[in-house]
Tab-separated table of C-alpha atoms in Angstrom:
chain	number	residue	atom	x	y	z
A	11	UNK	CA	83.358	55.109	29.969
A	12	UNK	CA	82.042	58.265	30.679
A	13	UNK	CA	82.309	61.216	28.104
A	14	UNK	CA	82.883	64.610	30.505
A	15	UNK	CA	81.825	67.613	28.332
A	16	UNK	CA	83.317	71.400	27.699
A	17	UNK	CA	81.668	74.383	28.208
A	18	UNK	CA	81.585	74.876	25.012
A	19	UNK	CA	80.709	71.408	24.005
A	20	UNK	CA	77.501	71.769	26.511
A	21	UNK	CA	76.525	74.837	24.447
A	22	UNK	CA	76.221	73.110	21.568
A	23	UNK	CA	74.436	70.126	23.015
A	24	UNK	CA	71.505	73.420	24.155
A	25	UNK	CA	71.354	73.854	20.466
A	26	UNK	CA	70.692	70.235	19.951
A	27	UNK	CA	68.351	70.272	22.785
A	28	UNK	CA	66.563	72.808	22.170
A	29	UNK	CA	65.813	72.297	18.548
A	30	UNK	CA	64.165	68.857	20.134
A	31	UNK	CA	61.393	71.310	22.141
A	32	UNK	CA	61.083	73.478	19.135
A	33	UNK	CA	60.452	69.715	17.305
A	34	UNK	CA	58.204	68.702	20.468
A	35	UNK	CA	56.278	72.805	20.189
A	36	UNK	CA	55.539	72.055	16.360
A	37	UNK	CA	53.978	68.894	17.432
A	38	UNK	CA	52.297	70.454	20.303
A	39	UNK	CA	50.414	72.798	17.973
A	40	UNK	CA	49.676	70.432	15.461
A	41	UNK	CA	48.190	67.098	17.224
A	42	UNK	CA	44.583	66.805	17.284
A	43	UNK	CA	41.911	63.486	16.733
A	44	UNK	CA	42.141	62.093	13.054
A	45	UNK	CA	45.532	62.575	12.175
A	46	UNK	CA	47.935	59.545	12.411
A	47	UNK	CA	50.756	58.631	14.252
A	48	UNK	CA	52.933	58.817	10.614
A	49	UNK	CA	52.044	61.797	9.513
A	50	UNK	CA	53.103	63.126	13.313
A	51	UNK	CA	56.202	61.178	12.167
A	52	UNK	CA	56.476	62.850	8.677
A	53	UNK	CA	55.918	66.572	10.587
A	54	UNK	CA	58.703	65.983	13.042
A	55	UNK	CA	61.193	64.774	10.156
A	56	UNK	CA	60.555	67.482	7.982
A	57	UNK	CA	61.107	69.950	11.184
A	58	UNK	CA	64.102	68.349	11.884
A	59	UNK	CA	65.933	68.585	8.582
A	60	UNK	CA	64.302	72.229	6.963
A	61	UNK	CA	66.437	73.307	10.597
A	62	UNK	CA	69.785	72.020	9.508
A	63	UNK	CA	69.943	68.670	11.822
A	64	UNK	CA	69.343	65.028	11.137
A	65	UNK	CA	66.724	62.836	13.186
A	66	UNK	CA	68.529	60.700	15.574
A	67	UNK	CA	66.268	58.102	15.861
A	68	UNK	CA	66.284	57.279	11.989
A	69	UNK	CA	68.180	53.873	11.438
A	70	UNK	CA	69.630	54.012	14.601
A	71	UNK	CA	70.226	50.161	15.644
A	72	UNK	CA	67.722	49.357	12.053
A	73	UNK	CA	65.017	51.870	13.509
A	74	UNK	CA	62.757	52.765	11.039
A	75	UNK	CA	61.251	56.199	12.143
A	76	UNK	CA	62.191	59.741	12.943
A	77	UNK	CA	60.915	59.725	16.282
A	78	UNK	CA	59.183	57.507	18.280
A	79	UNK	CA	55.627	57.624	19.398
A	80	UNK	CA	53.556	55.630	21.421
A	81	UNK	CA	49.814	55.621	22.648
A	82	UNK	CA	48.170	54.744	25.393
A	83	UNK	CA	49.862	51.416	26.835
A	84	UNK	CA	52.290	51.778	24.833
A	85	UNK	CA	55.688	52.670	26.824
A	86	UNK	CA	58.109	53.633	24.696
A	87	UNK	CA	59.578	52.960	21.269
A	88	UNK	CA	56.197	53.248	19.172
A	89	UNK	CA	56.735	52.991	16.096
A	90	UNK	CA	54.654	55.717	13.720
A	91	UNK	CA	52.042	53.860	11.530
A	92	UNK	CA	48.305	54.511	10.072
A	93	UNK	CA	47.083	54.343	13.324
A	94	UNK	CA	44.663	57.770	13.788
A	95	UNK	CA	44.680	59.167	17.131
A	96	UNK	CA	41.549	59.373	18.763
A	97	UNK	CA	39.691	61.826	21.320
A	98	UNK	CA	40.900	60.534	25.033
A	99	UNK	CA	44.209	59.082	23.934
A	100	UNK	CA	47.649	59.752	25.315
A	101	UNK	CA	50.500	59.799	22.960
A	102	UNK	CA	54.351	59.916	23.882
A	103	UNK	CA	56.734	61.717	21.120
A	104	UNK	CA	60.193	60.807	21.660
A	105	UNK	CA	62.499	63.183	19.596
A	106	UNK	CA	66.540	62.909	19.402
A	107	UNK	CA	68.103	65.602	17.231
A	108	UNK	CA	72.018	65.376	15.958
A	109	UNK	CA	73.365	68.945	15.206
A	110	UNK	CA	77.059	70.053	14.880
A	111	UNK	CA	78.435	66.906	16.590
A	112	UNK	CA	75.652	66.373	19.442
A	113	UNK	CA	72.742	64.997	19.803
A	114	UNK	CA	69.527	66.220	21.804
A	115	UNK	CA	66.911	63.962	23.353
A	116	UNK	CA	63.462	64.603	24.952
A	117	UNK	CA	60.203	63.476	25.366
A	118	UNK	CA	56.559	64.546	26.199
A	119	UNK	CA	53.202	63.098	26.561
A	120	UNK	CA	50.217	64.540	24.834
A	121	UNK	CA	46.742	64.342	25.886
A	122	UNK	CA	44.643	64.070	22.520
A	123	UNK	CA	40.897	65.424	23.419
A	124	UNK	CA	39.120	65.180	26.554
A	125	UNK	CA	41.399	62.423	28.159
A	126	UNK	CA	39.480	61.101	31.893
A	127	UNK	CA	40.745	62.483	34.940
A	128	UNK	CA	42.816	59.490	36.109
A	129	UNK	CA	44.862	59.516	33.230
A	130	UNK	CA	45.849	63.448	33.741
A	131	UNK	CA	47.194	62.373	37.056
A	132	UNK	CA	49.300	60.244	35.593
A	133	UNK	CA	51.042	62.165	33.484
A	134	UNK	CA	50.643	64.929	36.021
A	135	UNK	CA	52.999	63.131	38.293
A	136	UNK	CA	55.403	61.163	35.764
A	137	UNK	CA	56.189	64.738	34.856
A	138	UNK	CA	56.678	65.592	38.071
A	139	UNK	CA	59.004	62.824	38.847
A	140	UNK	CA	61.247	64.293	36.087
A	141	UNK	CA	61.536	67.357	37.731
A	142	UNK	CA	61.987	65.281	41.267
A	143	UNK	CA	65.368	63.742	39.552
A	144	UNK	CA	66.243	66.461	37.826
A	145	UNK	CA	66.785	68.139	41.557
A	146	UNK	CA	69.429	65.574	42.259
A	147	UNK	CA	71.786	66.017	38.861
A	148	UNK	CA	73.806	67.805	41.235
A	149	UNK	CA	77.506	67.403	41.060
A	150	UNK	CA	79.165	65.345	44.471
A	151	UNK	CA	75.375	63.442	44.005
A	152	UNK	CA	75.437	60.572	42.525
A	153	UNK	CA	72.884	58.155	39.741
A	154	UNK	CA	71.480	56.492	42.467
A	155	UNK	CA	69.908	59.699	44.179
A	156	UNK	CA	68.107	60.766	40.794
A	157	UNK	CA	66.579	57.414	40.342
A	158	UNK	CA	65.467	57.299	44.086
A	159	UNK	CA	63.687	60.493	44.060
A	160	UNK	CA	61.824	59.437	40.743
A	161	UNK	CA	61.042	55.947	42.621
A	162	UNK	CA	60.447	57.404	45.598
A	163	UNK	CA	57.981	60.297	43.957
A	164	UNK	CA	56.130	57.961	41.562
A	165	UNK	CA	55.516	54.757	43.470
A	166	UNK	CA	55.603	54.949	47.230
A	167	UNK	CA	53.916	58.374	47.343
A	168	UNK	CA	51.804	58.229	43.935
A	169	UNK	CA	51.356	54.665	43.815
A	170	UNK	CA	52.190	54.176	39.925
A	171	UNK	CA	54.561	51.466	38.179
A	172	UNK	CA	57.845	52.333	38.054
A	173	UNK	CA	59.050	50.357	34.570
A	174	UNK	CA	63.074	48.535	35.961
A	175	UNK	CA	63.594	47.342	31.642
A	176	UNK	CA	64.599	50.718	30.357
A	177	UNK	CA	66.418	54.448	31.901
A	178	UNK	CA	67.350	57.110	30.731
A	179	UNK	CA	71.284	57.717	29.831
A	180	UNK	CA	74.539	59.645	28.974
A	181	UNK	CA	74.368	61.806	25.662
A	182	UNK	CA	76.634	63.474	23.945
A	183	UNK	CA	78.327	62.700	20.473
A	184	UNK	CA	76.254	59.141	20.669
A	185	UNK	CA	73.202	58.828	21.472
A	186	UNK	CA	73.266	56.660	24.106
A	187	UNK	CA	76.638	57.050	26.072
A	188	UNK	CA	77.777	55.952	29.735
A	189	UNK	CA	76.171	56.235	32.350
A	190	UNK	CA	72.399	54.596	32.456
A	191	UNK	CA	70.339	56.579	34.847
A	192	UNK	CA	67.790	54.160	35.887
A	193	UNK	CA	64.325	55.472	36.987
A	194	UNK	CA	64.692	53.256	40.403
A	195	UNK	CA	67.218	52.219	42.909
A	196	UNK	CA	69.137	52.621	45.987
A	197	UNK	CA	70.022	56.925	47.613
A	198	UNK	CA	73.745	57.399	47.339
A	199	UNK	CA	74.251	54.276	45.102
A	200	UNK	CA	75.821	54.427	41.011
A	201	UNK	CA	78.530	56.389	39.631
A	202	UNK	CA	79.168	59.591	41.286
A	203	UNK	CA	78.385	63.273	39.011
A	204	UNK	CA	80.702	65.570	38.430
A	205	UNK	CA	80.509	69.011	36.234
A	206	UNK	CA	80.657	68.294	32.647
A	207	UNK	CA	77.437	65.136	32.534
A	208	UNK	CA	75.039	65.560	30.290
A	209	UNK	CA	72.665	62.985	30.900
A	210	UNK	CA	68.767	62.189	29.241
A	211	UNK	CA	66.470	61.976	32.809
A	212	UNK	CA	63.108	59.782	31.298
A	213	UNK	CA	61.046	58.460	34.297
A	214	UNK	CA	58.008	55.920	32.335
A	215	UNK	CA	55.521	55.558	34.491
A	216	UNK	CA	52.818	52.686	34.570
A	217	UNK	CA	49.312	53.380	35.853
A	218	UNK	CA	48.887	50.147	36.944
A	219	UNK	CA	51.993	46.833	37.357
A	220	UNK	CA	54.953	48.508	36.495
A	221	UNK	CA	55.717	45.098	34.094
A	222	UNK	CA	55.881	45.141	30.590
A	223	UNK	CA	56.559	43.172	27.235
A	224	UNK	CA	57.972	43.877	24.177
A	225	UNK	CA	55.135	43.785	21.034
A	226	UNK	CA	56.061	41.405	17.737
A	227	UNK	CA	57.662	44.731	15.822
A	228	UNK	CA	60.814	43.851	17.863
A	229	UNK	CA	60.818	47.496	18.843
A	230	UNK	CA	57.407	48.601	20.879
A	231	UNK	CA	57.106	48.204	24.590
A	232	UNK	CA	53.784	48.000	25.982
A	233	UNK	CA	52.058	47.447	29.848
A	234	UNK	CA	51.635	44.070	30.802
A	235	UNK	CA	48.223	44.736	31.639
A	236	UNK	CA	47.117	47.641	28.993
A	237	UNK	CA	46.382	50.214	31.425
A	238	UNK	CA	48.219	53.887	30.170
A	239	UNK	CA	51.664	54.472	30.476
A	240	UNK	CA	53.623	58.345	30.353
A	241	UNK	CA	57.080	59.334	29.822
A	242	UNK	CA	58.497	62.463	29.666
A	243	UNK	CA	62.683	63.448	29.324
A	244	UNK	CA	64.803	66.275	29.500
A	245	UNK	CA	68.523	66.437	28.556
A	246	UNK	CA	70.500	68.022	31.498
A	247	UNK	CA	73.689	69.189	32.533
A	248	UNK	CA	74.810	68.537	35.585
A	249	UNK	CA	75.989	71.137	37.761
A	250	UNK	CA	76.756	72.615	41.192
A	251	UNK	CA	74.033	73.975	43.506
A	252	UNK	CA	71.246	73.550	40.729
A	253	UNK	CA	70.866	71.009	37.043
A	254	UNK	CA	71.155	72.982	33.700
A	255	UNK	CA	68.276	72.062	31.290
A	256	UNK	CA	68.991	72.188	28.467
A	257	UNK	CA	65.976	71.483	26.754
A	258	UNK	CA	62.771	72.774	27.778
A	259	UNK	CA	58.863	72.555	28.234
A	260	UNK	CA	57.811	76.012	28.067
A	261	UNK	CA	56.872	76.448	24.353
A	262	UNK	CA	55.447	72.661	24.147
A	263	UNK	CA	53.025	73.468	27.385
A	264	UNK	CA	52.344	77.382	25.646
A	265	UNK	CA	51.273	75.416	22.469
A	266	UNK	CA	49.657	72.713	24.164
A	267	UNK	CA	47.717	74.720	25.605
A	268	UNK	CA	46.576	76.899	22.876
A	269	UNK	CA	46.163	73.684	20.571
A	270	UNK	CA	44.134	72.432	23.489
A	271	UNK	CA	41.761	75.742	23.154
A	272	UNK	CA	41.236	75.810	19.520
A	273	UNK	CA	39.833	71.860	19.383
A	274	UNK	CA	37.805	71.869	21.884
A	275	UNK	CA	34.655	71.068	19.337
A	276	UNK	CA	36.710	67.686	18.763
């Protein structure tokens, strides 16, 4: 069943949301070669809570983390551990926020150091093929026409792997709520939108097959064939004439960049 939202209920699901990108900016300033994956973990947590909200992610369905982070192949679903990032990874923070009543979901991937060209593109264009769905949360549209465009964007024009074993999803007083917004399929196909969806858009996107497998932690989903994987998610609202974000990139990609300036010597 699907959960139609207030107005006012929406505004409080921007709070959620955008406590996630001020989560996501914290990161963004923070992330640099040497540190590990649990201490970007322990940073988020402590973010979350010293701002009022509890981490989603933490044992939701046993999961043992505040957030979820993975590098390199690694899809989605990471879970944070000693690993140390190192100059030319990628790394994926998912964060999910719950704050009065409503939870908040997004995701970005990080380039740690001087990451080769190819790999840029990739996240280049899976962030792009957000953006290409997000076009389509348009209410009369319907699921099918956001997961086309990201399909059609990422791998008949771009030539990436689409991954078919995980989408993106409803939100709202759960975390995961009716209806699942795949990041393929069929123009003018799925449930129809109508004002009042909020829904989590997440294209991942493969550089290489677009198959993947599950790793023995029960919770990590890797590339079949270890090449780099990206994923990046907004939550939106849909509306008429134009989607409502309401989370947002701008202070991740502002720290990002000035993190990116100050380790350059890395």
């Amino acid at each position: 069943m699907i959960h139609y939202k207030s107005k006012e209920e929406i505004e409080l699901m921007r709070k959620s949301a955008l406590l996630v990108s001020a989560t996501l900016e914290t990161v963004a300033g923070a992330l640099k070669p040497g540190m590990s994956t649990l201490e970007v973990d322990d940073l988020i947590d402590q973010f979350i809570r010293d701002n009022g909200a509890i981490p989603s992610f933490k044992d939701y369905r046993g999961y043992p983390k505040s957030s979820c982070i993975s590098v390199n192949e690694e899809v989605v679903h990471g879970i944070p551990n000693a690993y140390v990032l190192q100059d030319g990874d990628i790394v994926s923070v998912d964060v999910g926020v719950f704050l009065n009543g409503f939870h908040g979901d997004s995701a970005y991937t990080f380039a740690i150091g001087e990451v080769k060209e190819e790999v840029l593109k990739l996240m280049a264009a899976t962030k792009a093929a957000l953006y290409k769905g997000i076009e389509k949360a348009l209410v009369g549209n319907r699921i099918g026409d956001i997961a086309f465009a990201i399909q059609e964007y990422a791998e008949k024009e771009r030539g990436y792997g689409v991954v078919r074993e995980l989408v993106g999803h409803g939100l709202g007083k759960h975390l995961h709520e009716d209806p699942q917004v795949p990041n393929y399929g069929k123009r003018g196909s799925g449930p129809m939108m109508k004002e009042g969806l909020v829904i989590a858009i997440e294209p991942m996107i493969n550089m290489g097959t677009r198959e993947v497998a599950y790793m023995d932690d029960g919770w990590t989903v890797a590339t079949r064939d270890e090449q780099p994987s990206a994923h990046f998610e907004h939550t939106v609202a849909v509306k008429k004439g134009q989607a409502d974000l309401l989370s947002s990139f701008a202070g991740i990609e502002k720290a990002e960049k000035a993190n990116s300036a100050l380790n350059t010597n890395y």
